[in-house]
Amino acid sequence: MSVFSAVARKERGRRASRLFGLLILLLCASFRSGLAVQPQLERVATPGFTTMQARAYAEVLKLRPAPARALLQDAPPTAPGTLLVYDCLEITELLISQNASRYEAIITAQDRRLRLLEQAAEGSALAEYAQAEIRLHKAAAQVVFSHEAQGAWNLRQSYQQMQQIVRRYPRYLPARKTLGMMQFFIGSLPESYRWFLKLLGLPGSVEAGLYNLRLAATQPNDFQLEARLILAVLEETYYKKPEAALSLVENLRRQQPDNLLVSYLLISLQKKQHRTDAALAAYRARPTGSGYLPLPYLHHMAADLLLYQGQYAASLRANQLFLQEYHGQHYQKDAAFKLYLAAWLGGDAAAAEQYRRQIGTGGRTILEEDHYAQRFFEDKLPLNRQLTRARLQIDGGYYREALHTLNGFRPTTSTPLRNQLEEPYRRARAWHLLGRLDSARLFYAQTVARAGNAPYYFAPQSALQLGYLYQAEGQKNTAKMYFQKALSYPRHEYKNSTDTKAKLALRELQQP
């Protein structure tokens, strides 16, 4: 094998791993409501969960494994619904805990369930659906624990089985929920992954995915809540329409105050919408107790929120708690980077250096947050205190405070290009989020003009935001130009997510 082919193979492997990172992270947090078009199918009764299975599954969604197991003890042990709920329970435990010592036992149990379901699958929509869903869970486990080839095979089988179920039972809505989710995410992936998707034979389609998800979200079925949550999160993440997602999750929180998954979603959505005070309040009011599955990532989110507020010691404690409880490889580098920021901004240079070195010692770089942290570690480019503080204030929703902080930034002829680009970008973000759109456009355009093809995310993100602004004003041609500009940058820290959003925005502009 030549050196070139070896490098190419390594790069393909890295891309494949990132592809499944993008797909799998949403599989077992299986999450646009308020859509104008709500297609209907003729209602036909299809066998679903028994009362006991439905109650157990509701406990799984609350992240309460012990009550779910207790309920399943009185359910038929080899019934398709029981096997599926057990698998949902165990894969949720595994993916949240990231406990590698449980991996082999979970895979063995999944293989046993699949054998039982093969015997019962003929003529049963639920049994066939359970088979395909468990294969998807298996793919998730295999990818998370670095068995990407096996995960690819099971993902392909699950996708093809879901297609067959939809053709055979067109009114069985749970299959449309899962198929729609896979179709959307595969169809929205960046072009750089197309070779791998073609290799797997996985035809993604954003339009088909949304159509199937709408069907499952707008009509009663055992997985309607999941389908509604998936659509709500897609609308918030990819279409910049957070109101429906927040309204849905806030209503669910009032209806189910004991649901930890709903609390997690509320904290996450509030955080993404720069509502730090509300997100911290939801974090502190989350349901707790011995019956709940430990969810360490909540502490990592809280650490970010406290960092935004300048509560550096409290942020340090929250991220240290996260790392104590978390057994996985994702977010390790991001947590170390946030520990560095808290110590550095808090004036503890020795601790900051210790945490900086920690970034390079463990964890993986599949997620963009971890990739960003690793790049900071490798580039060894010192951060600017004013720009860093302003970034955190903007992330936290403290926009006027950020503009005041930015007034203390004094560039010179020796100021690194990265800092020269970050300053107008941060001003643009603050003015944008304050609703001062003319000022935002000015500073976004300055960032794009200064950047050239510099390998930083400020110009691509500025182009993306300019696209959204002109799209909202109905200036489609200008919006299209900026979305294409966002796609044109060859590499930067957030290329995957930026490209996905620009690609979906361009697709939306093409619709009548």
Tab-separated table of N, CA and C in Angstrom, residues 108-243:
chain	number	residue	atom	x	y	z
A	108	THR	N	-24.962	-9.076	23.205
A	108	THR	CA	-25.437	-10.455	23.315
A	108	THR	C	-26.947	-10.496	23.530
A	109	ALA	N	-27.456	-9.606	24.403
A	109	ALA	CA	-28.894	-9.559	24.659
A	109	ALA	C	-29.654	-9.116	23.411
A	110	GLN	N	-29.101	-8.201	22.652
A	110	GLN	CA	-29.754	-7.760	21.416
A	110	GLN	C	-29.825	-8.891	20.401
A	111	ASP	N	-28.750	-9.649	20.275
A	111	ASP	CA	-28.757	-10.796	19.352
A	111	ASP	C	-29.829	-11.803	19.745
A	112	ARG	N	-29.985	-12.047	21.043
A	112	ARG	CA	-31.017	-12.985	21.503
A	112	ARG	C	-32.412	-12.457	21.164
A	113	ARG	N	-32.647	-11.180	21.385
A	113	ARG	CA	-33.953	-10.592	21.072
A	113	ARG	C	-34.241	-10.655	19.581
A	114	LEU	N	-33.228	-10.417	18.771
A	114	LEU	CA	-33.423	-10.470	17.317
A	114	LEU	C	-33.790	-11.884	16.872
A	115	ARG	N	-33.177	-12.900	17.479
A	115	ARG	CA	-33.529	-14.285	17.122
A	115	ARG	C	-34.983	-14.580	17.485
A	116	LEU	N	-35.416	-14.142	18.668
A	116	LEU	CA	-36.806	-14.360	19.072
A	116	LEU	C	-37.778	-13.633	18.144
A	117	LEU	N	-37.420	-12.436	17.744
A	117	LEU	CA	-38.302	-11.653	16.888
A	117	LEU	C	-38.379	-12.221	15.478
A	118	GLU	N	-37.313	-12.814	14.999
A	118	GLU	CA	-37.337	-13.444	13.678
A	118	GLU	C	-38.394	-14.528	13.613
A	119	GLN	N	-38.608	-15.222	14.727
A	119	GLN	CA	-39.601	-16.294	14.771
A	119	GLN	C	-41.023	-15.745	14.793
A	120	ALA	N	-41.173	-14.494	15.319
A	120	ALA	CA	-42.518	-13.932	15.473
A	120	ALA	C	-42.844	-12.852	14.461
A	121	ALA	N	-41.872	-12.525	13.587
A	121	ALA	CA	-42.012	-11.323	12.767
A	121	ALA	C	-43.021	-11.460	11.646
A	122	GLU	N	-43.245	-12.630	11.105
A	122	GLU	CA	-44.088	-12.788	9.927
A	122	GLU	C	-45.509	-12.314	10.211
A	123	GLY	N	-45.944	-11.308	9.453
A	123	GLY	CA	-47.314	-10.825	9.578
A	123	GLY	C	-47.566	-9.905	10.743
A	124	SER	N	-46.537	-9.508	11.485
A	124	SER	CA	-46.719	-8.640	12.637
A	124	SER	C	-45.939	-7.355	12.446
A	125	ALA	N	-46.646	-6.225	12.308
A	125	ALA	CA	-45.961	-4.944	12.121
A	125	ALA	C	-45.095	-4.615	13.322
A	126	LEU	N	-45.603	-4.855	14.544
A	126	LEU	CA	-44.827	-4.529	15.742
A	126	LEU	C	-43.570	-5.373	15.839
A	127	ALA	N	-43.670	-6.671	15.519
A	127	ALA	CA	-42.498	-7.542	15.605
A	127	ALA	C	-41.443	-7.143	14.580
A	128	GLU	N	-41.880	-6.831	13.361
A	128	GLU	CA	-40.924	-6.424	12.338
A	128	GLU	C	-40.294	-5.071	12.698
A	129	TYR	N	-41.120	-4.172	13.240
A	129	TYR	CA	-40.595	-2.865	13.660
A	129	TYR	C	-39.587	-3.030	14.795
A	130	ALA	N	-39.908	-3.889	15.741
A	130	ALA	CA	-38.986	-4.116	16.863
A	130	ALA	C	-37.645	-4.629	16.361
A	131	GLN	N	-37.672	-5.537	15.388
A	131	GLN	CA	-36.420	-6.030	14.798
A	131	GLN	C	-35.576	-4.883	14.253
A	132	ALA	N	-36.199	-4.058	13.410
A	132	ALA	CA	-35.461	-2.980	12.761
A	132	ALA	C	-34.971	-1.951	13.777
A	133	GLU	N	-35.788	-1.675	14.789
A	133	GLU	CA	-35.407	-0.693	15.812
A	133	GLU	C	-34.240	-1.211	16.652
A	134	ILE	N	-34.279	-2.480	17.000
A	134	ILE	CA	-33.177	-3.048	17.796
A	134	ILE	C	-31.892	-3.060	16.980
A	135	ARG	N	-31.997	-3.327	15.675
A	135	ARG	CA	-30.790	-3.249	14.840
A	135	ARG	C	-30.215	-1.829	14.843
A	136	LEU	N	-31.083	-0.844	14.860
A	136	LEU	CA	-30.615	0.543	14.928
A	136	LEU	C	-29.938	0.822	16.269
A	137	HIS	N	-30.526	0.318	17.349
A	137	HIS	CA	-29.885	0.454	18.658
A	137	HIS	C	-28.515	-0.224	18.666
A	138	LYS	N	-28.451	-1.376	18.037
A	138	LYS	CA	-27.184	-2.111	17.979
A	138	LYS	C	-26.142	-1.317	17.214
A	139	ALA	N	-26.557	-0.702	16.104
A	139	ALA	CA	-25.642	0.153	15.342
A	139	ALA	C	-25.133	1.292	16.208
A	140	ALA	N	-26.023	1.874	17.009
A	140	ALA	CA	-25.625	2.974	17.891
A	140	ALA	C	-24.548	2.514	18.864
A	141	ALA	N	-24.772	1.374	19.505
A	141	ALA	CA	-23.796	0.863	20.467
A	141	ALA	C	-22.471	0.563	19.794
A	142	GLN	N	-22.514	-0.072	18.632
A	142	GLN	CA	-21.274	-0.451	17.957
A	142	GLN	C	-20.457	0.756	17.542
A	143	VAL	N	-21.113	1.786	17.078
A	143	VAL	CA	-20.378	2.978	16.650
A	143	VAL	C	-19.794	3.712	17.843
A	144	VAL	N	-20.590	3.884	18.893
A	144	VAL	CA	-20.110	4.596	20.072
A	144	VAL	C	-18.899	3.902	20.681
A	145	PHE	N	-18.867	2.566	20.609
A	145	PHE	CA	-17.750	1.830	21.187
A	145	PHE	C	-16.763	1.341	20.126
A	146	SER	N	-16.659	2.129	19.028
A	146	SER	CA	-15.581	2.010	18.034
A	146	SER	C	-15.633	0.742	17.206
A	147	HIS	N	-16.822	0.193	16.964
A	147	HIS	CA	-16.983	-0.932	16.038
A	147	HIS	C	-17.760	-0.420	14.824
A	148	GLU	N	-17.123	0.521	14.085
A	148	GLU	CA	-17.843	1.244	13.043
A	148	GLU	C	-18.306	0.363	11.895
A	149	ALA	N	-17.493	-0.627	11.491
A	149	ALA	CA	-17.875	-1.475	10.361
A	149	ALA	C	-19.144	-2.264	10.669
A	150	GLN	N	-19.196	-2.875	11.875
A	150	GLN	CA	-20.404	-3.594	12.261
A	150	GLN	C	-21.589	-2.642	12.387
A	151	GLY	N	-21.316	-1.444	12.916
A	151	GLY	CA	-22.384	-0.461	13.046
A	151	GLY	C	-22.942	-0.041	11.702
A	152	ALA	N	-22.046	0.091	10.712
A	152	ALA	CA	-22.489	0.457	9.369
A	152	ALA	C	-23.415	-0.613	8.799
A	153	TRP	N	-23.063	-1.858	8.992
A	153	TRP	CA	-23.868	-2.963	8.476
A	153	TRP	C	-25.259	-2.973	9.126
A	154	ASN	N	-25.321	-2.798	10.451
A	154	ASN	CA	-26.611	-2.816	11.140
A	154	ASN	C	-27.448	-1.584	10.833
A	155	LEU	N	-26.798	-0.448	10.626
A	155	LEU	CA	-27.530	0.736	10.206
A	155	LEU	C	-28.181	0.497	8.847
A	156	ARG	N	-27.424	-0.083	7.927
A	156	ARG	CA	-27.950	-0.376	6.589
A	156	ARG	C	-29.132	-1.350	6.670
A	157	GLN	N	-28.986	-2.411	7.465
A	157	GLN	CA	-30.068	-3.384	7.599
A	157	GLN	C	-31.320	-2.754	8.214
A	158	SER	N	-31.122	-1.923	9.251
A	158	SER	CA	-32.261	-1.276	9.887
A	158	SER	C	-32.991	-0.366	8.908
A	159	TYR	N	-32.223	0.409	8.136
A	159	TYR	CA	-32.823	1.315	7.158
A	159	TYR	C	-33.646	0.546	6.136
A	160	GLN	N	-33.074	-0.527	5.598
A	160	GLN	CA	-33.782	-1.310	4.590
A	160	GLN	C	-35.019	-1.995	5.172
A	161	GLN	N	-34.911	-2.478	6.410
A	161	GLN	CA	-36.069	-3.101	7.047
A	161	GLN	C	-37.185	-2.091	7.280
A	162	MET	N	-36.831	-0.886	7.716
A	162	MET	CA	-37.851	0.153	7.920
A	162	MET	C	-38.546	0.497	6.601
A	163	GLN	N	-37.790	0.553	5.509
A	163	GLN	CA	-38.407	0.798	4.207
A	163	GLN	C	-39.415	-0.305	3.863
A	164	GLN	N	-39.049	-1.561	4.113
A	164	GLN	CA	-39.937	-2.687	3.824
A	164	GLN	C	-41.208	-2.624	4.675
A	165	ILE	N	-41.051	-2.247	5.954
A	165	ILE	CA	-42.213	-2.166	6.843
A	165	ILE	C	-43.180	-1.094	6.363
A	166	VAL	N	-42.636	0.066	5.958
A	166	VAL	CA	-43.498	1.152	5.476
A	166	VAL	C	-44.233	0.728	4.208
A	167	ARG	N	-43.544	-0.021	3.319
A	167	ARG	CA	-44.222	-0.506	2.109
A	167	ARG	C	-45.288	-1.544	2.447
A	168	ARG	N	-44.994	-2.423	3.394
A	168	ARG	CA	-45.926	-3.493	3.725
A	168	ARG	C	-47.076	-3.008	4.608
A	169	TYR	N	-46.760	-2.106	5.547
A	169	TYR	CA	-47.771	-1.576	6.468
A	169	TYR	C	-47.752	-0.043	6.392
A	170	PRO	N	-48.294	0.545	5.324
A	170	PRO	CA	-48.160	1.998	5.122
A	170	PRO	C	-48.805	2.827	6.225
A	171	ARG	N	-49.716	2.239	7.008
A	171	ARG	CA	-50.374	2.987	8.074
A	171	ARG	C	-49.761	2.718	9.439
A	172	TYR	N	-48.652	1.987	9.476
A	172	TYR	CA	-47.985	1.738	10.766
A	172	TYR	C	-47.004	2.880	11.038
A	173	LEU	N	-47.418	3.808	11.876
A	173	LEU	CA	-46.721	5.080	12.030
A	173	LEU	C	-45.381	5.004	12.753
A	174	PRO	N	-45.150	4.107	13.712
A	174	PRO	CA	-43.824	4.075	14.341
A	174	PRO	C	-42.682	3.883	13.350
A	175	ALA	N	-42.902	3.051	12.307
A	175	ALA	CA	-41.851	2.853	11.307
A	175	ALA	C	-41.563	4.128	10.546
A	176	ARG	N	-42.606	4.934	10.314
A	176	ARG	CA	-42.397	6.210	9.622
A	176	ARG	C	-41.598	7.179	10.496
A	177	LYS	N	-41.779	7.103	11.802
A	177	LYS	CA	-40.999	7.940	12.710
A	177	LYS	C	-39.515	7.662	12.562
A	178	THR	N	-39.129	6.397	12.650
A	178	THR	CA	-37.708	6.055	12.599
A	178	THR	C	-37.147	6.215	11.198
A	179	LEU	N	-37.884	5.765	10.173
A	179	LEU	CA	-37.413	5.935	8.802
A	179	LEU	C	-37.264	7.413	8.476
A	180	GLY	N	-38.238	8.224	8.875
A	180	GLY	CA	-38.168	9.657	8.610
A	180	GLY	C	-36.963	10.296	9.269
A	181	MET	N	-36.658	9.893	10.507
A	181	MET	CA	-35.498	10.430	11.195
A	181	MET	C	-34.221	10.104	10.433
A	182	MET	N	-34.082	8.848	10.006
A	182	MET	CA	-32.879	8.461	9.280
A	182	MET	C	-32.801	9.160	7.931
A	183	GLN	N	-33.932	9.239	7.220
A	183	GLN	CA	-33.931	9.910	5.912
A	183	GLN	C	-33.497	11.364	6.036
A	184	PHE	N	-34.012	12.052	7.060
A	184	PHE	CA	-33.670	13.467	7.219
A	184	PHE	C	-32.183	13.644	7.498
A	185	PHE	N	-31.662	12.912	8.458
A	185	PHE	CA	-30.273	13.136	8.843
A	185	PHE	C	-29.294	12.721	7.751
A	186	ILE	N	-29.597	11.640	7.046
A	186	ILE	CA	-28.732	11.241	5.941
A	186	ILE	C	-28.836	12.264	4.813
A	187	GLY	N	-30.046	12.741	4.519
A	187	GLY	CA	-30.238	13.707	3.448
A	187	GLY	C	-29.642	15.063	3.736
A	188	SER	N	-29.416	15.381	5.005
A	188	SER	CA	-28.899	16.699	5.373
A	188	SER	C	-27.400	16.705	5.616
A	189	LEU	N	-26.749	15.540	5.504
A	189	LEU	CA	-25.312	15.485	5.761
A	189	LEU	C	-24.526	16.235	4.689
A	190	PRO	N	-23.355	16.751	5.033
A	190	PRO	CA	-22.519	17.458	4.051
A	190	PRO	C	-22.114	16.562	2.888
A	191	GLU	N	-21.796	17.205	1.765
A	191	GLU	CA	-21.440	16.473	0.547
A	191	GLU	C	-20.217	15.586	0.746
A	192	SER	N	-19.343	15.944	1.684
A	192	SER	CA	-18.114	15.164	1.882
A	192	SER	C	-18.383	13.732	2.328
A	193	TYR	N	-19.632	13.431	2.768
A	193	TYR	CA	-19.957	12.083	3.203
A	193	TYR	C	-20.684	11.271	2.124
A	194	ARG	N	-20.903	11.856	0.941
A	194	ARG	CA	-21.719	11.177	-0.064
A	194	ARG	C	-21.120	9.856	-0.517
A	195	TRP	N	-19.798	9.794	-0.614
A	195	TRP	CA	-19.167	8.541	-1.067
A	195	TRP	C	-19.507	7.402	-0.120
A	196	PHE	N	-19.553	7.689	1.176
A	196	PHE	CA	-19.805	6.643	2.158
A	196	PHE	C	-21.269	6.221	2.143
A	197	LEU	N	-22.162	7.193	1.970
A	197	LEU	CA	-23.579	6.872	1.911
A	197	LEU	C	-23.906	6.015	0.691
A	198	LYS	N	-23.274	6.360	-0.449
A	198	LYS	CA	-23.487	5.550	-1.654
A	198	LYS	C	-22.971	4.133	-1.449
A	199	LEU	N	-21.841	4.023	-0.765
A	199	LEU	CA	-21.277	2.710	-0.484
A	199	LEU	C	-22.241	1.864	0.340
A	200	LEU	N	-22.920	2.490	1.301
A	200	LEU	CA	-23.865	1.774	2.149
A	200	LEU	C	-25.221	1.562	1.485
A	201	GLY	N	-25.497	2.307	0.405
A	201	GLY	CA	-26.804	2.208	-0.221
A	201	GLY	C	-27.902	2.831	0.613
A	202	LEU	N	-27.606	3.983	1.223
A	202	LEU	CA	-28.566	4.670	2.083
A	202	LEU	C	-29.013	5.971	1.416
A	203	PRO	N	-30.153	5.973	0.734
A	203	PRO	CA	-30.625	7.188	0.057
A	203	PRO	C	-31.359	8.114	1.020
A	204	GLY	N	-30.711	9.156	1.434
A	204	GLY	CA	-31.355	10.104	2.319
A	204	GLY	C	-32.189	11.103	1.555
A	205	SER	N	-33.188	11.696	2.214
A	205	SER	CA	-34.043	12.714	1.603
A	205	SER	C	-34.649	13.553	2.711
A	206	VAL	N	-34.304	14.837	2.732
A	206	VAL	CA	-34.876	15.730	3.737
A	206	VAL	C	-36.397	15.789	3.604
A	207	GLU	N	-36.894	15.930	2.357
A	207	GLU	CA	-38.336	16.068	2.138
A	207	GLU	C	-39.087	14.812	2.576
A	208	ALA	N	-38.585	13.636	2.155
A	208	ALA	CA	-39.248	12.387	2.544
A	208	ALA	C	-39.182	12.192	4.055
A	209	GLY	N	-38.028	12.555	4.653
A	209	GLY	CA	-37.888	12.416	6.094
A	209	GLY	C	-38.886	13.267	6.854
A	210	LEU	N	-39.041	14.522	6.443
A	210	LEU	CA	-39.999	15.400	7.116
A	210	LEU	C	-41.432	14.914	6.921
A	211	TYR	N	-41.733	14.411	5.703
A	211	TYR	CA	-43.088	13.894	5.437
A	211	TYR	C	-43.419	12.740	6.389
A	212	ASN	N	-42.509	11.787	6.503
A	212	ASN	CA	-42.761	10.640	7.371
A	212	ASN	C	-42.830	11.038	8.839
A	213	LEU	N	-41.959	11.945	9.267
A	213	LEU	CA	-41.997	12.403	10.657
A	213	LEU	C	-43.304	13.135	10.963
A	214	ARG	N	-43.801	13.918	9.998
A	214	ARG	CA	-45.072	14.622	10.219
A	214	ARG	C	-46.221	13.633	10.439
A	215	LEU	N	-46.229	12.586	9.645
A	215	LEU	CA	-47.275	11.575	9.806
A	215	LEU	C	-47.250	10.991	11.215
A	216	ALA	N	-46.054	10.624	11.681
A	216	ALA	CA	-45.936	10.009	13.003
A	216	ALA	C	-46.181	10.999	14.130
A	217	ALA	N	-45.909	12.277	13.894
A	217	ALA	CA	-46.050	13.292	14.944
A	217	ALA	C	-47.475	13.808	15.092
A	218	THR	N	-48.280	13.706	14.052
A	218	THR	CA	-49.599	14.354	14.058
A	218	THR	C	-50.748	13.373	14.239
A	219	GLN	N	-50.465	12.069	14.367
A	219	GLN	CA	-51.523	11.081	14.543
A	219	GLN	C	-51.155	10.122	15.666
A	220	PRO	N	-52.134	9.622	16.403
A	220	PRO	CA	-51.854	8.791	17.580
A	220	PRO	C	-51.110	7.507	17.232
A	221	ASN	N	-50.063	7.224	17.999
A	221	ASN	CA	-49.340	5.956	17.933
A	221	ASN	C	-48.450	5.867	19.160
A	222	ASP	N	-47.878	4.702	19.387
A	222	ASP	CA	-47.079	4.492	20.604
A	222	ASP	C	-45.871	5.411	20.694
A	223	PHE	N	-45.402	5.940	19.560
A	223	PHE	CA	-44.187	6.746	19.542
A	223	PHE	C	-44.466	8.175	19.069
A	224	GLN	N	-45.712	8.644	19.241
A	224	GLN	CA	-46.064	9.982	18.775
A	224	GLN	C	-45.269	11.062	19.516
A	225	LEU	N	-45.095	10.901	20.828
A	225	LEU	CA	-44.349	11.908	21.581
A	225	LEU	C	-42.925	12.032	21.066
A	226	GLU	N	-42.279	10.900	20.818
A	226	GLU	CA	-40.922	10.938	20.268
A	226	GLU	C	-40.896	11.682	18.937
A	227	ALA	N	-41.843	11.351	18.048
A	227	ALA	CA	-41.876	11.992	16.730
A	227	ALA	C	-42.073	13.492	16.857
A	228	ARG	N	-42.933	13.932	17.780
A	228	ARG	CA	-43.133	15.368	17.993
A	228	ARG	C	-41.851	16.029	18.482
A	229	LEU	N	-41.145	15.373	19.376
A	229	LEU	CA	-39.900	15.939	19.888
A	229	LEU	C	-38.825	16.003	18.819
A	230	ILE	N	-38.742	14.962	17.996
A	230	ILE	CA	-37.769	14.977	16.899
A	230	ILE	C	-38.028	16.168	15.988
A	231	LEU	N	-39.273	16.345	15.580
A	231	LEU	CA	-39.613	17.441	14.670
A	231	LEU	C	-39.370	18.798	15.319
A	232	ALA	N	-39.679	18.917	16.587
A	232	ALA	CA	-39.464	20.185	17.281
A	232	ALA	C	-37.989	20.544	17.326
A	233	VAL	N	-37.144	19.565	17.614
A	233	VAL	CA	-35.705	19.834	17.702
A	233	VAL	C	-35.127	20.123	16.319
A	234	LEU	N	-35.608	19.449	15.287
A	234	LEU	CA	-35.152	19.752	13.929
A	234	LEU	C	-35.486	21.184	13.555
A	235	GLU	N	-36.706	21.621	13.900
A	235	GLU	CA	-37.108	23.000	13.572
A	235	GLU	C	-36.214	24.005	14.288
A	236	GLU	N	-35.924	23.742	15.545
A	236	GLU	CA	-35.088	24.661	16.320
A	236	GLU	C	-33.656	24.665	15.822
A	237	THR	N	-33.113	23.496	15.516
A	237	THR	CA	-31.698	23.377	15.177
A	237	THR	C	-31.402	23.803	13.756
A	238	TYR	N	-32.192	23.338	12.806
A	238	TYR	CA	-31.852	23.514	11.394
A	238	TYR	C	-32.640	24.610	10.694
A	239	TYR	N	-33.783	25.017	11.244
A	239	TYR	CA	-34.616	25.993	10.557
A	239	TYR	C	-34.801	27.285	11.352
A	240	LYS	N	-34.062	27.427	12.453
A	240	LYS	CA	-34.057	28.655	13.241
A	240	LYS	C	-35.469	29.077	13.659
A	241	LYS	N	-36.267	28.105	14.108
A	241	LYS	CA	-37.632	28.371	14.569
A	241	LYS	C	-37.813	27.723	15.945
A	242	PRO	N	-37.324	28.408	16.995
A	242	PRO	CA	-37.310	27.772	18.312
A	242	PRO	C	-38.634	27.800	19.056
A	243	GLU	N	-39.588	28.643	18.625
A	243	GLU	CA	-40.788	28.845	19.429
A	243	GLU	C	-41.581	27.559	19.626
